[in-house]
XYZ file of C-alpha atoms in Angstrom:
659
model
C 125.082 108.685 77.139
C 128.475 109.079 78.666
C 128.550 110.005 82.579
C 131.061 111.620 85.268
C 130.770 111.335 88.977
C 131.298 114.516 90.428
C 131.925 115.619 94.110
C 132.032 119.110 95.187
C 132.582 119.102 99.163
C 129.852 116.745 100.725
C 127.437 116.853 97.329
C 127.972 113.849 94.960
C 126.231 114.637 91.415
C 126.562 112.816 88.007
C 126.306 114.714 84.801
C 126.377 114.023 80.899
C 129.610 114.080 79.931
C 131.954 116.285 78.761
C 130.944 119.311 81.172
C 133.214 122.373 82.091
C 134.334 122.584 85.936
C 132.063 125.890 85.707
C 128.876 123.992 84.618
C 129.289 121.619 87.358
C 129.965 123.887 90.016
C 126.881 126.165 88.992
C 124.600 123.319 88.807
C 125.907 122.259 92.483
C 126.146 125.948 93.897
C 125.730 128.777 91.996
C 126.970 131.023 94.706
C 130.111 129.002 94.914
C 130.856 129.573 91.139
C 130.679 133.428 91.736
C 133.504 133.621 94.400
C 135.620 130.877 92.487
C 138.673 132.040 90.235
C 139.673 129.004 89.460
C 139.286 124.988 90.573
C 141.257 121.812 91.795
C 140.154 118.536 90.138
C 141.737 115.678 92.184
C 144.188 118.007 93.516
C 145.310 119.195 89.937
C 144.592 123.166 89.680
C 142.241 124.249 86.392
C 140.519 126.753 84.926
C 136.993 127.205 85.253
C 136.572 126.395 81.531
C 138.360 123.482 82.269
C 136.473 120.507 80.161
C 135.651 117.396 82.557
C 135.530 114.141 80.259
C 133.904 110.704 80.766
C 135.771 108.511 83.317
C 135.168 106.025 85.785
C 137.007 107.931 88.590
C 134.852 110.102 90.862
C 136.240 113.837 90.439
C 136.466 115.642 93.125
C 136.220 119.366 92.756
C 137.598 122.240 94.965
C 136.910 125.830 94.049
C 139.660 127.992 94.358
C 138.647 131.351 96.060
C 139.974 134.543 95.815
C 140.493 135.123 99.646
C 142.829 131.786 99.364
C 146.216 131.670 98.966
C 145.810 129.663 96.012
C 143.539 132.195 94.889
C 145.537 135.098 95.385
C 148.331 133.328 93.290
C 145.708 132.893 90.326
C 144.871 137.062 90.537
C 148.638 137.775 90.572
C 149.667 135.140 87.689
C 146.649 136.438 85.535
C 147.732 140.121 86.679
C 150.974 139.511 85.232
C 149.801 138.182 82.004
C 147.706 141.198 82.023
C 150.446 143.605 82.442
C 152.032 141.942 79.294
C 149.257 142.307 77.163
C 149.189 146.027 77.884
C 152.934 146.160 77.012
C 152.518 144.524 73.769
C 149.419 146.690 73.102
C 151.506 149.882 74.036
C 155.037 149.077 72.541
C 154.917 146.660 69.303
C 157.490 144.574 68.593
C 158.280 143.698 72.453
C 159.573 140.131 73.353
C 158.242 138.356 76.447
C 160.406 136.705 78.719
C 158.564 135.114 82.160
C 156.190 136.409 84.317
C 155.215 134.776 87.489
C 153.316 135.317 90.759
C 155.703 136.020 93.730
C 153.867 134.566 96.984
C 156.738 135.013 99.418
C 158.476 138.190 98.429
C 156.898 141.140 100.976
C 158.222 143.742 97.986
C 156.139 142.499 95.169
C 153.270 140.308 93.783
C 154.606 139.315 90.080
C 156.679 140.544 87.135
C 157.247 140.276 83.796
C 160.492 140.487 81.873
C 160.055 142.314 78.740
C 162.855 143.394 76.011
C 160.841 146.666 74.304
C 162.260 148.487 71.198
C 162.734 151.373 73.467
C 164.403 151.051 76.960
C 161.284 151.573 79.909
C 161.414 154.375 82.424
C 159.731 154.926 85.569
C 157.526 157.413 83.669
C 156.224 154.433 81.473
C 154.763 152.467 84.634
C 151.684 154.392 85.147
C 150.942 154.588 81.264
C 151.385 150.723 81.389
C 149.090 150.431 84.384
C 146.394 152.720 82.724
C 146.329 150.569 79.801
C 146.055 147.165 81.922
C 142.818 148.880 83.637
C 141.639 149.399 79.934
C 141.950 146.226 78.886
C 140.649 144.766 82.463
C 137.205 146.637 81.794
C 136.523 145.096 78.654
C 135.882 141.358 80.468
C 138.203 139.854 78.075
C 138.319 135.991 78.198
C 141.601 133.889 79.425
C 141.630 131.369 76.943
C 143.606 127.857 77.342
C 144.634 126.069 74.415
C 146.171 122.777 74.033
C 148.900 122.808 71.105
C 151.290 120.496 70.129
C 154.729 121.610 70.792
C 155.985 121.660 67.242
C 152.772 124.417 66.829
C 153.642 126.195 69.301
C 157.386 126.781 68.422
C 156.084 127.726 64.915
C 153.562 130.158 66.571
C 156.021 132.049 68.535
C 158.502 131.844 65.645
C 155.836 133.590 63.665
C 155.429 136.026 66.531
C 159.694 136.525 66.527
C 159.745 135.446 70.025
C 162.894 133.299 70.268
C 162.889 133.135 74.402
C 159.710 131.787 74.355
C 160.887 129.101 71.563
C 163.485 128.471 73.876
C 161.158 128.083 77.031
C 159.077 125.188 74.896
C 162.048 123.633 73.685
C 163.395 122.803 76.914
C 160.091 122.466 78.857
C 157.326 121.346 76.870
C 156.339 117.791 76.233
C 154.901 116.239 73.043
C 151.749 118.737 73.891
C 151.641 121.930 75.282
C 149.455 124.608 76.553
C 149.285 128.228 75.533
C 146.999 131.218 77.344
C 145.597 133.708 75.011
C 143.549 137.036 76.126
C 140.997 137.183 73.719
C 140.949 140.304 71.711
C 144.476 141.413 72.421
C 147.841 140.430 70.681
C 148.946 138.567 73.782
C 149.473 134.448 73.834
C 151.729 132.539 76.055
C 153.198 129.659 76.876
C 152.007 128.641 80.608
C 150.389 126.133 82.148
C 147.563 128.092 84.356
C 145.642 128.069 85.495
C 143.675 131.919 85.519
C 140.777 133.554 85.959
C 137.939 133.340 83.541
C 138.383 136.789 82.655
C 140.031 140.232 82.954
C 137.026 141.842 84.568
C 138.010 139.593 87.986
C 141.295 141.962 88.129
C 140.100 144.818 89.806
C 142.870 145.707 92.447
C 146.473 145.874 91.006
C 149.104 148.432 90.519
C 152.842 148.473 89.245
C 155.709 149.289 91.636
C 158.972 149.415 90.050
C 161.595 148.756 87.266
C 164.685 146.982 87.446
C 167.429 145.322 84.962
C 167.399 141.691 84.275
C 168.993 138.922 82.526
C 167.446 136.337 80.976
C 166.951 133.290 83.079
C 168.987 135.705 85.787
C 172.364 134.646 83.958
C 174.789 137.727 83.557
C 175.565 135.863 80.229
C 172.298 136.206 78.725
C 170.486 138.581 77.158
C 169.598 141.967 79.087
C 166.027 142.424 79.936
C 163.688 145.072 81.985
C 161.899 143.565 84.390
C 158.321 145.257 85.394
C 157.150 144.394 89.060
C 153.598 144.892 90.280
C 151.291 143.421 92.903
C 147.744 142.298 92.689
C 144.802 141.744 95.430
C 141.075 140.522 95.429
C 140.050 143.863 96.669
C 141.086 147.523 96.581
C 141.258 147.211 100.485
C 143.495 145.060 100.551
C 145.952 146.591 97.861
C 145.230 149.980 100.092
C 146.599 148.253 103.236
C 149.236 146.405 101.450
C 150.512 149.796 99.748
C 150.573 151.593 103.250
C 152.487 148.682 104.724
C 155.216 148.689 101.948
C 155.811 152.306 102.573
C 156.501 151.368 106.194
C 158.719 148.533 105.191
C 160.767 150.715 103.184
C 161.977 152.603 106.264
C 162.385 149.509 107.661
C 164.910 147.780 104.803
C 167.386 145.890 106.441
C 169.762 146.769 103.342
C 169.505 150.699 104.857
C 169.252 149.877 108.617
C 171.891 147.895 108.392
C 174.180 150.019 106.655
C 173.295 153.215 109.079
C 173.747 151.024 112.275
C 176.780 149.691 110.692
C 175.757 146.207 111.318
C 177.067 144.407 107.983
C 178.270 144.615 104.486
C 178.029 143.294 101.025
C 181.325 143.463 99.030
C 181.508 143.235 95.469
C 184.785 143.005 95.406
C 185.058 139.788 97.245
C 181.504 138.416 95.583
C 178.182 138.667 95.633
C 175.864 136.988 97.949
C 178.581 137.042 100.773
C 177.822 138.601 104.306
C 180.699 140.778 106.223
C 179.245 140.689 109.812
C 180.417 143.925 111.265
C 181.143 143.981 115.164
C 177.798 145.553 116.027
C 176.312 143.133 114.082
C 178.474 140.088 115.331
C 177.199 141.425 118.870
C 173.368 140.391 117.805
C 174.604 137.247 115.901
C 176.452 136.218 119.136
C 173.786 136.996 121.214
C 171.327 134.449 118.810
C 173.807 132.086 118.675
C 174.348 131.665 122.499
C 170.727 131.566 123.238
C 170.147 128.826 120.595
C 172.863 126.591 122.219
C 171.750 127.146 125.627
C 168.394 125.661 124.213
C 169.817 122.998 122.561
C 171.866 121.791 125.176
C 168.700 121.967 127.310
C 166.843 120.102 124.870
C 168.996 117.122 124.827
C 170.674 117.873 121.227
C 174.257 117.031 120.611
C 176.411 120.281 118.903
C 178.413 118.903 116.096
C 180.553 120.548 113.921
C 181.238 119.097 110.038
C 183.584 120.649 107.254
C 182.600 122.773 104.303
C 183.448 120.816 101.493
C 183.372 117.142 100.781
C 183.627 114.330 98.140
C 181.598 115.041 95.386
C 180.443 110.927 95.692
C 178.541 112.094 98.754
C 176.379 114.495 96.753
C 175.536 111.779 94.363
C 174.643 109.504 97.062
C 172.378 112.048 98.815
C 170.695 113.002 95.428
C 171.583 116.448 95.687
C 173.603 116.576 92.310
C 170.184 115.042 91.013
C 167.467 117.358 92.373
C 169.622 120.637 93.160
C 172.225 120.385 90.435
C 171.291 124.248 89.434
C 172.327 125.127 93.088
C 175.521 123.572 93.991
C 178.886 125.154 93.411
C 180.879 123.091 90.459
C 183.078 120.436 91.824
C 186.678 121.102 92.441
C 190.071 118.995 92.669
C 193.444 119.282 94.692
C 196.374 120.827 92.652
C 197.277 118.676 89.639
C 201.162 118.158 91.557
C 199.258 115.909 93.780
C 198.039 113.766 91.151
C 194.807 112.808 93.162
C 191.528 112.772 90.840
C 189.128 113.132 94.039
C 186.644 115.788 93.262
C 184.929 117.842 96.033
C 182.042 120.141 96.265
C 181.156 122.604 98.702
C 178.354 121.589 100.908
C 174.699 122.740 99.819
C 173.517 121.037 103.022
C 174.518 119.617 106.447
C 172.519 116.733 106.397
C 174.794 113.862 104.928
C 177.358 114.943 107.379
C 175.095 114.441 110.245
C 174.571 111.461 108.780
C 178.290 110.237 108.713
C 178.016 111.167 112.278
C 175.228 108.580 113.130
C 177.133 105.781 111.082
C 180.346 105.722 112.934
C 179.069 102.792 114.852
C 176.109 100.298 115.189
C 173.079 101.943 116.857
C 170.424 100.248 119.208
C 166.856 101.511 119.449
C 167.711 102.375 123.049
C 169.898 105.306 121.850
C 167.368 106.658 120.015
C 166.322 109.238 119.288
C 169.486 111.007 118.406
C 169.463 114.652 117.900
C 172.549 116.385 116.393
C 172.536 120.234 116.008
C 175.005 122.384 113.874
C 175.549 126.036 112.936
C 176.731 125.061 109.660
C 177.773 127.381 106.945
C 176.446 126.499 103.461
C 176.839 127.477 100.021
C 174.390 127.402 97.218
C 174.938 129.098 93.612
C 171.699 131.207 93.539
C 171.630 133.540 90.492
C 172.952 137.204 90.783
C 169.633 138.395 89.948
C 167.757 136.564 93.001
C 170.279 138.125 95.510
C 168.720 140.059 98.104
C 170.587 141.600 101.088
C 170.568 138.959 103.903
C 167.362 137.419 102.672
C 168.924 135.933 99.688
C 172.738 135.112 99.852
C 175.134 132.545 98.628
C 176.862 131.681 101.729
C 174.839 131.299 104.905
C 174.720 129.748 108.007
C 171.817 127.081 109.156
C 170.823 126.397 112.402
C 170.540 122.837 111.671
C 169.438 120.074 113.571
C 168.778 116.208 112.293
C 166.873 113.880 114.488
C 167.000 110.151 114.097
C 164.377 108.309 115.630
C 162.136 104.983 115.587
C 158.593 105.530 113.789
C 157.064 105.482 117.164
C 159.163 108.534 118.023
C 158.314 110.513 115.155
C 155.301 112.442 116.653
C 156.624 113.073 119.871
C 159.835 114.616 117.978
C 157.676 116.492 115.586
C 155.802 118.136 118.338
C 158.975 118.847 120.343
C 160.631 120.827 117.061
C 157.202 122.928 116.928
C 157.335 123.809 120.653
C 161.110 124.860 120.029
C 160.091 126.950 117.162
C 157.527 128.710 119.078
C 159.537 129.652 122.035
C 162.287 130.846 119.921
C 159.921 132.950 118.128
C 158.228 134.683 121.113
C 161.826 134.997 122.677
C 162.791 137.562 119.960
C 159.445 139.191 119.917
C 156.911 137.284 117.362
C 153.634 136.382 118.606
C 151.486 135.918 115.564
C 152.162 132.619 113.519
C 150.692 130.910 110.489
C 151.672 127.073 109.893
C 151.391 125.057 106.752
C 151.436 121.503 106.077
C 152.776 120.698 103.116
C 151.936 117.056 101.440
C 152.073 115.199 98.537
C 148.771 115.800 97.101
C 146.485 113.683 94.767
C 147.881 114.714 91.644
C 151.412 115.253 92.184
C 152.374 111.736 93.167
C 155.595 111.680 90.332
C 159.135 112.324 91.632
C 157.980 111.378 95.224
C 160.061 108.864 96.994
C 158.245 106.243 99.372
C 155.467 104.254 99.231
C 151.648 105.513 99.709
C 151.959 103.927 103.131
C 155.106 105.972 104.160
C 153.584 109.146 102.972
C 150.067 108.552 105.171
C 152.116 107.670 108.348
C 154.406 110.583 107.914
C 151.494 112.927 107.419
C 149.185 111.712 110.211
C 152.307 112.024 112.382
C 152.612 115.619 111.440
C 148.791 116.363 111.733
C 148.672 114.581 115.024
C 151.517 116.889 116.558
C 149.841 119.739 115.329
C 146.579 119.081 116.694
C 147.784 117.917 119.815
C 149.044 121.670 120.299
C 145.402 123.018 118.666
C 147.639 124.503 115.923
C 145.183 125.849 113.353
C 147.410 125.083 109.776
C 146.775 125.616 106.114
C 147.534 122.301 104.480
C 149.106 122.526 100.732
C 148.631 119.933 98.333
C 151.504 119.075 96.125
C 154.400 121.332 97.767
C 155.928 118.613 100.220
C 159.705 117.852 99.579
C 160.346 114.689 97.461
C 161.285 112.993 100.572
C 158.391 113.774 102.527
C 155.762 116.070 104.294
C 156.854 118.838 106.119
C 155.511 121.372 108.317
C 156.395 124.949 107.745
C 156.009 127.849 110.312
C 155.584 131.849 108.982
C 156.059 134.691 111.791
C 154.175 137.888 111.421
C 156.321 141.084 111.820
C 155.560 144.164 113.538
C 154.009 145.819 110.216
C 151.884 142.607 109.385
C 154.253 140.814 107.044
C 154.704 137.000 107.081
C 158.073 135.791 107.097
C 159.095 131.768 106.231
C 161.248 130.787 108.577
C 160.942 127.532 110.544
C 160.717 124.048 108.848
C 160.109 120.665 110.305
C 160.548 118.183 107.551
C 159.840 114.330 107.241
C 162.433 112.203 105.449
C 162.425 109.060 103.831
C 165.060 109.522 101.211
C 168.250 109.750 103.096
C 167.935 107.031 105.386
C 167.408 104.711 102.453
C 170.247 106.151 100.179
C 172.778 105.975 103.111
C 171.419 102.710 104.485
C 170.969 103.718 107.725
C 170.061 101.225 110.305
C 169.281 100.865 114.090
C 168.905 97.232 115.711
C 164.994 96.974 117.383
C 163.862 95.204 120.194
C 163.403 92.296 117.808
C 167.201 92.288 117.203
C 166.742 92.841 113.852
C 168.037 95.987 111.656
C 165.336 98.664 110.904
C 165.397 101.774 108.793
C 165.341 104.988 111.161
C 163.122 107.673 110.443
C 165.019 111.404 109.885
C 163.740 114.819 110.857
C 165.363 117.786 109.571
C 164.373 120.913 111.691
C 165.714 124.582 111.211
C 164.549 127.304 113.211
C 166.328 130.581 112.247
C 166.173 129.069 108.893
C 169.317 130.796 108.310
C 171.199 132.839 110.679
C 171.412 135.712 108.106
C 167.852 135.806 106.940
C 166.619 135.818 110.396
C 168.801 138.888 111.036
C 167.462 140.425 108.134
C 163.669 139.690 109.638
C 164.632 140.876 113.272
C 166.139 144.167 111.678
C 163.023 144.938 109.635
C 160.654 143.817 112.553
C 162.661 146.286 115.024
C 163.373 148.992 112.639
C 167.063 148.561 114.256
C 165.705 148.986 117.790
C 166.640 146.131 119.417
C 165.327 145.288 122.874
C 168.160 145.487 125.230
C 169.483 141.888 125.370
C 170.009 142.157 121.654
C 171.179 145.752 121.036
C 174.524 145.884 119.939
C 175.370 148.656 121.798
C 173.292 148.508 125.012
C 174.677 151.820 126.861
C 175.955 154.908 125.670
C 177.861 156.868 127.958
C 177.875 160.647 127.290
C 179.742 163.421 129.654
C 178.448 166.811 129.393
C 182.037 168.337 129.453
C 185.633 167.172 128.702
C 186.297 167.416 132.562
C 184.248 164.522 132.920
C 185.789 162.165 130.657
C 187.806 160.462 133.426
C 184.683 159.567 135.254
C 182.843 158.662 131.951
C 185.363 156.109 131.315
C 185.614 154.454 134.747
C 181.665 154.164 134.483
C 182.127 152.960 131.223
C 184.532 150.146 132.426
C 182.488 148.999 135.259
C 179.493 148.488 132.893
C 182.006 146.446 130.487
C 182.832 144.250 133.471
C 179.675 143.403 134.218
C 179.287 142.278 130.799
C 177.673 144.635 128.994
C 178.334 146.398 125.427
C 178.990 150.006 126.068
C 180.087 152.878 124.131
C 181.437 156.236 125.661
C 181.480 159.296 123.702
C 184.334 161.436 124.426
C 183.953 163.840 121.626
C 183.750 167.729 122.587
C 179.976 168.125 120.990
C 177.447 169.545 122.824
C 175.004 167.134 125.144
C 172.085 167.455 122.722
C 174.355 166.405 119.820
C 175.738 163.054 121.708
C 171.848 162.240 122.723
C 170.458 163.021 119.142
C 173.370 160.461 118.048
C 172.590 157.926 120.494
C 168.917 158.236 119.360
C 169.832 157.593 115.982
C 171.867 154.850 116.961
C 168.863 153.573 118.616
C 170.773 153.041 121.844
C 168.475 151.789 124.500
C 169.973 153.721 127.567
C 171.907 156.762 127.753
C 173.945 157.631 130.553
C 174.274 161.306 130.847
C 177.332 162.625 133.113
C 177.972 166.131 134.546
C 179.439 167.996 137.599
C 176.533 167.137 139.688
C 176.792 162.996 139.029
C 180.862 163.277 139.599
C 180.395 165.087 142.729
C 177.598 162.865 144.304
C 178.921 159.655 142.509
C 175.688 158.753 140.695
C 174.685 158.494 137.247
C 171.525 160.148 135.194
C 169.896 157.701 133.181
C 167.949 158.450 130.150
C 165.973 155.317 127.876
C 165.404 155.795 124.463
C 161.512 156.075 124.339
C 160.572 157.280 127.833
C 163.545 159.938 128.085
C 165.086 160.890 131.408
C 164.548 158.299 134.505
C 166.223 160.250 137.081
C 169.586 159.927 139.002
C 170.582 157.055 140.784
C 173.455 154.932 141.788
C 175.570 152.810 139.264
C 174.684 149.230 141.469
C 170.934 150.123 141.151
C 171.102 150.471 137.369
C 173.536 147.463 136.746
C 171.053 145.616 138.665
C 167.756 146.617 136.661
C 170.037 146.156 133.264
C 170.880 142.653 134.410
C 167.229 141.756 134.891
C 166.306 143.005 131.520
C 169.272 141.201 130.029
C 168.786 137.719 131.696
C 165.246 137.378 131.321
C 165.695 138.996 127.634
C 162.971 141.205 128.041
C 161.365 142.835 124.942
C 160.737 146.081 126.646
C 162.929 148.466 129.383
C 159.479 149.073 131.111
C-alpha cells in the first residue's frame, strides 16, 4: 500500500495515499479543519480538496485560517468568483475578464471585469449582490479541475469567451486548472485556491461600478468593472464600511483640491503630479527633514540623471524583469547620426552603482551609504492610476548601502530604526512589519544560492528580533534578488499603508561586478541593501493628507498663520504683523478682503490653518495680537514676540499638536 508522511505543526502522521488535505487535517485536528479555508503544502497554496499523492518527501501542511492575510485573500478571491457566477446567472451571454482579490487597496477588496449584453448601472449592484447571497446560501462546492490547455481553450471557445481563450494561450502551460462553482454556469481559468464551498462566504458587499479596458489598455475592448469587498465576519465588514465612509471624507484628491495642494492635468499627461505652492511647502518640509536626518546618519546625498543608455537597464535586468513598466527607448535626433538608445529611469539603483564603481573600494571604506530624492518614471496602465497613490512620474527617497556581509545586520537594523523614527515624526504610532522570503515552493526565478538566501534571511530576522519587533513571514513574496522587510503604518482611521521597504540584493552586485578589497587583500562582492522610507514622496504625501484629513500639524501646515484684520483701517498693522512673522520663517497669509471677521475666520477654518491672528482697534492701540487656535478657539491677547516664541518651539520640535 502506498503511504505518505504528513506533518501538521508538530504532529507527524503516516497515511495511506492518496488522501485529501482535508482528510489529513481532520485526522490530526478536527477543530483545525473547521477553521481552515485552504492550506499550504510545502509552501504551495492548495484547496482543502487537493489530493496528496504518494511521495518519499515529508509533506508539511499549514492550514490557511480565515483570520490571516492569506485567509482573507482566499475569501476575497472566492467572492470575486461568486460575483461572476451571479452576473452570469442574471445576464446570460456575459463575457468574463479577470477577477482578482485586492489586498493593499484601501477602497476595495476585489473586482471582476465583465462585458454584459446590456450596460450595467449602479441600480444593478443590489440585484447582483442579492443573487450572490442566494448562491452562497446553497452551499455549493468550488471544484478544481486539471485540464489540458487545448481542452480548456476548446471549453471557452464553446462558451464564446474569447478573452479567457486569450489568457489561457498567454499564460497556461501544457496543463491548466479551471474552477467551477457546482450547479452554476460559472467556470474560470484560475490557479486558486478557493474556499471549499459558497457557504464560507457570509460577509460581502458590492461597492462600485466603473469603466475598464481589457488588460488596462485603452486600445483594447471596453469592459465594466464591478468592485466589492469581503471579510471573514459581518462585524469586520461593518467596521470596514464605517471606516470607508470616513475615508471618503479624507480622500486626498478631494482634500488636495479644496486646499489647493496639487493637481493632475490631463492635457499634460495622466499620472503626472503638479505640486502647487501650498503642496510644495509641505513637500519642502518633508524633504528638508529627511535631508537633515540622512546627513546625521552618515548618508551622502547624490544626484543622478533622469535617463541612461538602454544597455544599463539590460545589464541591471530591468528590461528582462520589468519590461512592462518601462517607457519605450528613445534616440537622439537623426541628424546627429548616433544610434545609442536611452531609457527614462524606472529606478535609481544602477546610477548609485555607477558612483560606487568610480574607483576601487577597500573594506575600510564600507559601509558606503548613498541617498537620493530621485525622480523615476514607470509606464503604469491608465486604469491603475490613482491620484498621488499611483502615478507615472514620482520621486523616491531612495538609498543604497554597500557593505560587507558582517555589516548587513547592523545596517538593516539602522534602516528599520530610521523608518520608525520617520513615521513617528510624521504622527504614525502603529506599525505592521512583514518579512518576505523565498519560501519552499517558489524557488524558480530567484537568484543566488540557498546559502545566500539563508544568510540574508537570518540577517533580517536578527535585526528585527534584536528590536523585539513582531513580524509576519510572507512566503514566496521576496524580490527575485533577495528577501525584504516591508513596514506598513496604520493611519488615524485604522487603515494600513505600505510605505517603507528594506531589501537585500544579491543580483546587482553580481551583474555589475561590484568589488571591494577585503582584509585578505582579495576582491570580494559587497552586499547591496535597498532602502526607501517614504516609498515615494507623492504616495507618502497622499497618505499624510488622508491621515490628517488636511489638518496638518503646525510644522507641516502649508499656511501656518492667517492674519485677519477686523476692518480695513487695520490692514496696515496686519501687513506689519505678517511681515514680522514671515521674517521669523513662518508661512503666513494676510486676508485683506472686506469681508466680516466671522467670514474670514470660517475661511481660515475651512483651509485648516493652525493659528489665526485677529486684529482690531484694541490690538492696534495696545500693539498686541489676539490669537485663535483652530481647535481650541480664542487664546486671548499676547505680545507678538511671545507668540513667535511659542510658534518656534512647535516648529523646531515638530510638534504634532498645538497644545
